[in-house]
């Protein structure tokens, strides 16, 4: 079977054992004689799947009792609207840290619901770092503060999670959930689209502190209200059943790998292989400040667009796919999520080394 190393930012590579399990169970799920895709979401079989997915996530992330896990559709992008709709209830004001394209979209949506104060921005730095937060702005009456723990497009990450005291901290973890250890208790709400580090597209995970649920305005549409999902175990209407099922398998796989602690070690190792090479290279460079370098998305470039194009073309011939950088940044980007094996990164670096020798 021919498989490439797929460095796509999302949807992205999934563990092979998971895909094989899906294939095995596709026509006849555990002797039910039908596929998960064809099964009622009210069946006992599917109930078990949703419950197990939730409990696996709680176990892997060590989620405290006073949090709910919700399964929602609409992608992380819908959370840009749902968060202010549900959490901007007291002061109608929130603080946002602006660290790239995704935080910009989050800010734009929140501004439609209430007042946004941007308490820090790395825009002047072309988003190659994570900014310090202006604490004087935080002392205002705000409902929450929003950060993007990993900036998928720019390739930066928070090394330290900011302390916000009583103010709930909301985090977009779409591109680095379960990639490193986080203390969930530091957050009021964590959200992530599944298609990067969790499973297939169509599912968004929201982990929210229970006291933050139930304060949405009465005019809030039922499908945009966290309370609807929490009251009905995310089964108010038909959930993205197949995506939840595959996510369950990914979580089982992660547990078998040794959980977050082990995968974090592996992620540091993978990222180091690529960054160490970039730092030594005479052809490739990384645009991101050393301190804030992402473990998941690694942008890099040569000195010219022509050479970048040649690199991408030759990489493809070697089974190294989806390395083109985001159009807003240019160059290349390797997304090396949990499911990317160490060998994938090593193969990429070996190829880059050979390319460098040939075209220096
Ligand atoms: C991909 C991504 C999004 C958007 O996700 P969708 O599920 O496509 O809406 C938002 N935030 C971050 C950090 C992302 O990486």
Short mmCIF file of C-alpha atoms and ligand atoms in Angstrom, two decimals:
data_model
loop_
_atom_site.label_atom_id
_atom_site.label_comp_id
_atom_site.label_asym_id
_atom_site.label_seq_id
_atom_site.Cartn_x
_atom_site.Cartn_y
_atom_site.Cartn_z
CA UNK A 1 0.00 0.00 0.00
CA UNK A 2 1.34 3.40 -1.00
CA UNK A 3 1.22 6.06 1.73
CA UNK A 4 3.00 9.42 1.60
CA UNK A 5 4.20 11.50 4.51
CA UNK A 6 1.43 14.06 4.69
CA UNK A 7 2.43 17.36 6.31
CA UNK A 8 -0.97 19.01 5.81
CA UNK A 9 -2.06 21.59 8.40
CA UNK A 10 -5.59 20.18 8.44
CA UNK A 11 -7.34 17.89 7.74
CA UNK A 12 -4.14 16.06 8.52
CA UNK A 13 -2.56 12.68 8.81
CA UNK A 14 -4.21 10.08 11.07
CA UNK A 15 -2.53 7.09 12.77
CA UNK A 16 -2.48 4.09 10.41
CA UNK A 17 -3.81 1.65 13.05
CA UNK A 18 -6.85 3.94 13.41
CA UNK A 19 -7.54 3.96 9.68
CA UNK A 20 -7.16 0.19 9.58
CA UNK A 21 -9.60 -0.25 12.45
CA UNK A 22 -12.11 2.02 10.65
CA UNK A 23 -11.69 -0.09 7.54
CA UNK A 24 -12.18 -3.31 9.46
CA UNK A 25 -15.35 -2.11 11.15
CA UNK A 26 -16.76 -0.09 8.29
CA UNK A 27 -19.41 -2.50 7.00
CA UNK A 28 -20.22 -4.30 10.21
CA UNK A 29 -19.56 -2.47 13.46
CA UNK A 30 -19.08 -4.94 16.29
CA UNK A 31 -21.55 -7.50 14.92
CA UNK A 32 -24.38 -5.00 14.56
CA UNK A 33 -24.52 -5.77 10.82
CA UNK A 34 -24.31 -2.08 9.97
CA UNK A 35 -21.84 0.77 9.71
CA UNK A 36 -21.51 3.51 12.33
CA UNK A 37 -22.48 5.87 9.51
CA UNK A 38 -25.85 4.13 9.17
CA UNK A 39 -26.63 3.77 12.86
CA UNK A 40 -29.10 5.73 14.96
CA UNK A 41 -27.42 8.18 17.26
CA UNK A 42 -30.02 7.11 19.85
CA UNK A 43 -28.82 3.50 19.80
CA UNK A 44 -27.10 1.97 22.81
CA UNK A 45 -24.09 1.26 20.59
CA UNK A 46 -23.62 4.91 19.72
CA UNK A 47 -24.31 6.04 23.30
CA UNK A 48 -21.42 3.86 24.38
CA UNK A 49 -19.18 5.44 21.73
CA UNK A 50 -19.96 9.00 22.77
CA UNK A 51 -19.55 8.17 26.48
CA UNK A 52 -16.26 6.44 25.89
CA UNK A 53 -14.90 9.26 23.73
CA UNK A 54 -15.69 11.68 26.52
CA UNK A 55 -14.18 9.55 29.25
CA UNK A 56 -11.01 8.92 27.23
CA UNK A 57 -10.58 12.66 26.68
CA UNK A 58 -11.13 13.34 30.39
CA UNK A 59 -8.57 10.70 31.28
CA UNK A 60 -5.94 11.86 28.76
CA UNK A 61 -6.28 15.56 29.62
CA UNK A 62 -6.97 15.01 33.30
CA UNK A 63 -10.13 17.11 33.04
CA UNK A 64 -11.53 18.01 36.49
CA UNK A 65 -15.09 17.08 37.57
CA UNK A 66 -16.39 20.63 37.28
CA UNK A 67 -15.92 20.69 33.49
CA UNK A 68 -18.18 19.49 30.69
CA UNK A 69 -17.03 18.06 27.38
CA UNK A 70 -19.28 19.06 24.48
CA UNK A 71 -19.34 17.74 20.90
CA UNK A 72 -20.37 20.47 18.48
CA UNK A 73 -20.34 20.97 14.70
CA UNK A 74 -19.42 24.11 12.76
CA UNK A 75 -15.67 23.91 13.30
CA UNK A 76 -13.50 26.03 15.54
CA UNK A 77 -14.77 28.97 13.50
CA UNK A 78 -18.27 28.63 14.94
CA UNK A 79 -16.72 28.87 18.41
CA UNK A 80 -15.51 32.35 17.46
CA UNK A 81 -19.23 33.27 17.65
CA UNK A 82 -20.48 30.84 20.31
CA UNK A 83 -17.92 31.93 22.89
CA UNK A 84 -18.98 35.61 22.99
CA UNK A 85 -22.66 34.63 22.69
CA UNK A 86 -22.39 32.44 25.77
CA UNK A 87 -19.72 34.10 27.88
CA UNK A 88 -20.10 37.85 27.24
CA UNK A 89 -23.00 38.12 29.64
CA UNK A 90 -21.94 40.39 32.50
CA UNK A 91 -19.84 43.18 31.08
CA UNK A 92 -20.35 42.50 27.35
CA UNK A 93 -16.62 42.90 27.09
CA UNK A 94 -13.71 40.53 26.53
CA UNK A 95 -9.94 40.69 26.17
CA UNK A 96 -8.23 39.08 23.18
CA UNK A 97 -4.59 38.44 22.47
CA UNK A 98 -3.85 38.92 18.78
CA UNK A 99 -1.26 36.44 17.54
CA UNK A 100 -2.20 35.71 13.94
CA UNK A 101 -4.83 34.94 11.32
CA UNK A 102 -7.01 32.80 13.57
CA UNK A 103 -7.06 35.20 16.49
CA UNK A 104 -7.99 37.93 14.02
CA UNK A 105 -11.05 35.96 12.96
CA UNK A 106 -11.96 35.28 16.59
CA UNK A 107 -11.71 39.02 17.35
CA UNK A 108 -13.83 40.00 14.35
CA UNK A 109 -16.66 37.70 15.40
CA UNK A 110 -16.55 38.74 19.06
CA UNK A 111 -16.79 42.38 18.02
CA UNK A 112 -20.22 41.63 16.56
CA UNK A 113 -21.47 40.53 19.99
CA UNK A 114 -19.74 42.94 22.39
CA UNK A 115 -16.66 45.02 23.05
CA UNK A 116 -13.23 43.58 22.43
CA UNK A 117 -10.07 44.98 23.94
CA UNK A 118 -6.89 43.69 22.35
CA UNK A 119 -4.61 43.42 25.39
CA UNK A 120 -1.58 42.31 23.42
CA UNK A 121 -0.58 41.83 19.81
CA UNK A 122 2.43 40.51 17.95
CA UNK A 123 1.34 42.14 14.70
CA UNK A 124 4.32 44.54 14.74
CA UNK A 125 6.51 41.49 14.93
CA UNK A 126 4.75 39.97 11.91
CA UNK A 127 3.35 37.36 14.34
CA UNK A 128 6.72 35.65 14.78
CA UNK A 129 6.48 35.77 18.59
CA UNK A 130 3.94 35.70 21.45
CA UNK A 131 3.45 39.14 23.05
CA UNK A 132 3.47 40.17 26.69
CA UNK A 133 0.02 40.98 28.03
CA UNK A 134 -0.72 44.50 29.18
CA UNK A 135 -2.08 43.79 32.67
CA UNK A 136 -3.47 47.28 33.17
CA UNK A 137 -5.93 46.56 30.37
CA UNK A 138 -6.86 43.28 32.07
CA UNK A 139 -8.04 45.02 35.21
CA UNK A 140 -11.05 46.27 33.29
CA UNK A 141 -14.37 44.57 33.76
CA UNK A 142 -14.16 41.77 31.25
CA UNK A 143 -16.02 38.50 30.88
CA UNK A 144 -13.04 36.44 29.67
CA UNK A 145 -9.66 36.56 27.98
CA UNK A 146 -9.03 34.68 24.74
CA UNK A 147 -5.73 33.22 23.51
CA UNK A 148 -4.66 30.91 20.67
CA UNK A 149 -2.25 28.43 22.28
CA UNK A 150 -0.73 27.41 18.94
CA UNK A 151 -0.79 29.60 15.85
CA UNK A 152 -1.16 27.12 13.03
CA UNK A 153 -0.31 29.49 10.20
CA UNK A 154 2.50 31.52 11.78
CA UNK A 155 4.09 28.60 13.69
CA UNK A 156 4.20 30.11 17.18
CA UNK A 157 3.08 28.77 20.53
CA UNK A 158 2.63 29.97 24.11
CA UNK A 159 5.41 28.61 26.25
CA UNK A 160 3.70 29.87 29.42
CA UNK A 161 -0.04 30.13 29.85
CA UNK A 162 -0.90 33.64 31.13
CA UNK A 163 -2.36 33.96 34.62
CA UNK A 164 -5.73 35.70 34.55
CA UNK A 165 -6.86 35.26 38.15
CA UNK A 166 -10.65 35.33 38.38
CA UNK A 167 -11.08 36.11 34.70
CA UNK A 168 -11.92 32.94 32.75
CA UNK A 169 -9.21 32.11 30.22
CA UNK A 170 -10.53 30.84 26.87
CA UNK A 171 -8.14 28.97 24.58
CA UNK A 172 -8.28 27.99 20.94
CA UNK A 173 -6.29 24.74 20.99
CA UNK A 174 -7.34 23.59 17.52
CA UNK A 175 -3.82 22.81 16.37
CA UNK A 176 -2.17 21.62 19.58
CA UNK A 177 -4.74 19.97 21.83
CA UNK A 178 -3.25 16.79 23.35
CA UNK A 179 0.21 17.58 21.95
CA UNK A 180 1.62 18.71 25.28
CA UNK A 181 0.48 18.70 28.88
CA UNK A 182 -1.88 21.48 29.95
CA UNK A 183 -3.49 22.06 33.32
CA UNK A 184 -7.16 22.27 32.31
CA UNK A 185 -8.02 23.97 35.63
CA UNK A 186 -6.21 27.09 34.39
CA UNK A 187 -8.84 27.53 31.67
CA UNK A 188 -12.48 28.49 31.67
CA UNK A 189 -12.96 27.03 28.22
CA UNK A 190 -10.83 25.10 25.72
CA UNK A 191 -11.95 24.41 22.16
CA UNK A 192 -10.53 22.60 19.17
CA UNK A 193 -11.65 21.57 15.71
CA UNK A 194 -10.98 17.83 15.45
CA UNK A 195 -9.33 17.74 12.03
CA UNK A 196 -5.82 18.66 13.17
CA UNK A 197 -4.85 16.62 16.19
CA UNK A 198 -7.98 14.62 17.04
CA UNK A 199 -9.77 13.01 14.12
CA UNK A 200 -11.74 13.83 10.98
CA UNK A 201 -13.37 17.17 10.17
CA UNK A 202 -16.94 17.83 11.30
CA UNK A 203 -16.42 17.67 15.05
CA UNK A 204 -15.39 20.41 17.44
CA UNK A 205 -14.56 19.66 21.07
CA UNK A 206 -15.44 22.20 23.74
CA UNK A 207 -14.23 21.70 27.30
CA UNK A 208 -15.99 24.23 29.50
CA UNK A 209 -16.17 24.92 33.23
CA UNK A 210 -19.73 24.14 34.37
CA UNK A 211 -20.36 27.53 35.98
CA UNK A 212 -19.82 29.22 32.61
CA UNK A 213 -22.74 27.34 31.04
CA UNK A 214 -26.26 28.69 31.13
CA UNK A 215 -25.70 32.43 31.03
CA UNK A 216 -26.45 33.02 27.35
CA UNK A 217 -29.15 35.56 26.54
CA UNK A 218 -32.64 34.08 26.09
CA UNK A 219 -32.53 35.15 22.44
CA UNK A 220 -29.50 32.90 21.82
CA UNK A 221 -30.40 30.28 19.18
CA UNK A 222 -30.72 26.82 20.73
CA UNK A 223 -27.94 25.34 18.59
CA UNK A 224 -25.53 28.11 19.64
CA UNK A 225 -26.15 27.69 23.35
CA UNK A 226 -23.70 25.50 25.33
CA UNK A 227 -26.54 24.63 27.70
CA UNK A 228 -28.30 22.70 24.92
CA UNK A 229 -25.28 20.45 24.45
CA UNK A 230 -24.59 20.01 28.14
CA UNK A 231 -28.21 19.17 29.02
CA UNK A 232 -28.51 16.57 26.26
CA UNK A 233 -25.08 14.92 26.42
CA UNK A 234 -24.37 16.51 22.98
CA UNK A 235 -27.34 14.56 21.56
CA UNK A 236 -29.95 17.29 21.26
CA UNK A 237 -29.84 16.71 17.52
CA UNK A 238 -27.84 14.35 15.31
CA UNK A 239 -24.16 14.71 16.20
CA UNK A 240 -21.29 14.09 13.72
CA UNK A 241 -21.40 10.41 14.65
CA UNK A 242 -18.69 9.10 12.35
CA UNK A 243 -16.22 11.83 13.37
CA UNK A 244 -16.86 11.11 17.03
CA UNK A 245 -16.24 7.41 16.44
CA UNK A 246 -12.91 8.01 14.65
CA UNK A 247 -11.89 10.50 17.34
CA UNK A 248 -12.54 7.79 19.92
CA UNK A 249 -10.14 5.50 18.07
CA UNK A 250 -7.50 8.27 17.91
CA UNK A 251 -7.82 8.80 21.67
CA UNK A 252 -7.45 5.05 22.26
CA UNK A 253 -4.37 5.08 20.05
CA UNK A 254 -2.95 8.00 22.02
CA UNK A 255 -3.53 6.16 25.27
CA UNK A 256 -1.71 3.13 23.89
CA UNK A 257 1.24 5.36 22.96
CA UNK A 258 1.58 6.31 26.62
CA UNK A 259 -0.77 9.29 26.72
CA UNK A 260 0.01 12.99 26.51
CA UNK A 261 3.19 12.74 28.56
CA UNK A 262 4.75 10.32 26.09
CA UNK A 263 3.45 12.04 22.95
CA UNK A 264 4.78 15.37 24.27
CA UNK A 265 8.27 13.86 24.52
CA UNK A 266 7.95 12.57 21.00
CA UNK A 267 6.70 15.96 19.76
CA UNK A 268 9.70 17.75 21.30
CA UNK A 269 11.97 15.23 19.66
CA UNK A 270 10.31 15.60 16.25
CA UNK A 271 10.37 19.40 16.38
CA UNK A 272 14.02 19.40 17.49
CA UNK A 273 15.04 17.28 14.51
CA UNK A 274 13.62 19.89 12.13
CA UNK A 275 14.61 23.05 14.05
CA UNK A 276 18.16 21.83 14.62
CA UNK A 277 18.51 21.25 10.92
CA UNK A 278 17.03 24.67 10.06
CA UNK A 279 19.40 26.42 12.47
CA UNK A 280 22.43 24.81 10.83
CA UNK A 281 21.22 25.11 7.25
CA UNK A 282 22.76 27.44 4.67
CA UNK A 283 19.66 27.22 2.43
CA UNK A 284 16.61 27.03 4.75
CA UNK A 285 15.60 29.37 7.56
CA UNK A 286 12.85 29.53 10.18
CA UNK A 287 11.14 32.93 10.54
CA UNK A 288 9.92 32.37 14.13
CA UNK A 289 11.66 33.59 17.32
CA UNK A 290 13.38 30.62 18.96
CA UNK A 291 11.46 30.89 22.25
CA UNK A 292 8.00 30.73 20.69
CA UNK A 293 8.51 28.04 18.10
CA UNK A 294 5.55 25.72 17.62
CA UNK A 295 5.93 21.98 18.15
CA UNK A 296 3.17 21.30 15.62
CA UNK A 297 3.47 23.69 12.66
CA UNK A 298 6.92 24.62 11.43
CA UNK A 299 7.20 27.26 8.70
CA UNK A 300 10.49 27.54 6.84
CA UNK A 301 11.75 29.11 3.64
CA UNK A 302 14.68 29.38 1.22
CA UNK A 303 15.93 32.72 -0.09
CA UNK A 304 13.66 32.80 -3.18
CA UNK A 305 10.19 31.89 -4.38
CA UNK A 306 11.67 29.98 -7.31
CA UNK A 307 13.72 27.82 -5.02
CA UNK A 308 10.72 27.24 -2.75
CA UNK A 309 8.71 26.09 -5.77
CA UNK A 310 11.50 23.75 -6.84
CA UNK A 311 11.72 22.34 -3.30
CA UNK A 312 8.00 21.64 -3.16
CA UNK A 313 8.05 20.00 -6.57
CA UNK A 314 10.95 17.71 -5.68
CA UNK A 315 9.60 16.94 -2.20
CA UNK A 316 6.39 15.71 -3.79
CA UNK A 317 8.36 13.34 -5.98
CA UNK A 318 9.83 11.89 -2.79
CA UNK A 319 6.46 11.26 -1.14
CA UNK A 320 6.61 14.37 1.06
CA UNK A 321 3.28 16.09 0.53
CA UNK A 322 1.39 19.24 1.56
CA UNK A 323 4.48 21.24 2.49
CA UNK A 324 3.38 24.49 0.88
CA UNK A 325 3.15 27.33 3.40
CA UNK A 326 -0.05 29.25 4.01
CA UNK A 327 -0.59 31.92 1.35
CA UNK A 328 -0.34 34.69 3.96
CA UNK A 329 3.16 33.57 5.03
CA UNK A 330 4.56 31.93 1.88
CA UNK A 331 7.44 29.47 1.78
CA UNK A 332 6.91 26.07 3.31
CA UNK A 333 5.29 24.66 6.41
CA UNK A 334 5.57 21.20 7.90
CA UNK A 335 2.69 20.27 10.18
CA UNK A 336 3.88 17.48 12.42
CA UNK A 337 0.90 16.64 14.62
CA UNK A 338 0.73 13.70 17.04
CA UNK A 339 0.08 11.20 14.25
CA UNK A 340 3.23 12.14 12.28
CA UNK A 341 5.87 9.54 13.14
CA UNK A 342 9.46 10.51 13.98
CA UNK A 343 10.52 8.74 10.75
CA UNK A 344 8.36 11.18 8.75
CA UNK A 345 10.26 14.16 10.13
CA UNK A 346 13.60 12.38 9.72
CA UNK A 347 12.76 11.58 6.09
CA UNK A 348 11.88 15.23 5.47
CA UNK A 349 15.14 16.44 7.02
CA UNK A 350 17.18 13.90 5.04
CA UNK A 351 15.54 15.16 1.89
CA UNK A 352 16.18 18.81 2.84
CA UNK A 353 19.81 17.96 3.48
CA UNK A 354 20.14 16.36 0.04
CA UNK A 355 18.37 19.34 -1.57
CA UNK A 356 20.75 21.71 0.15
CA UNK A 357 23.80 19.80 -1.07
CA UNK A 358 22.49 19.77 -4.61
CA UNK A 359 21.41 23.42 -4.94
CA UNK A 360 23.70 25.33 -2.56
C1 LIG B 1 -7.84 25.47 11.75
C2 LIG B 1 -8.01 26.43 12.85
C3 LIG B 1 -9.22 27.10 13.08
C4 LIG B 1 -10.42 26.94 12.17
O1 LIG B 1 -10.91 25.66 12.26
P1 LIG B 1 -12.25 25.22 11.49
O2 LIG B 1 -12.58 23.95 12.20
O3 LIG B 1 -11.87 25.03 10.07
O4 LIG B 1 -13.27 26.27 11.67
C5 LIG B 1 -9.30 27.96 14.14
N1 LIG B 1 -8.25 28.15 14.97
C6 LIG B 1 -7.06 27.52 14.79
C7 LIG B 1 -5.93 27.78 15.74
C8 LIG B 1 -6.91 26.65 13.72
O5 LIG B 1 -5.74 26.02 13.54
#
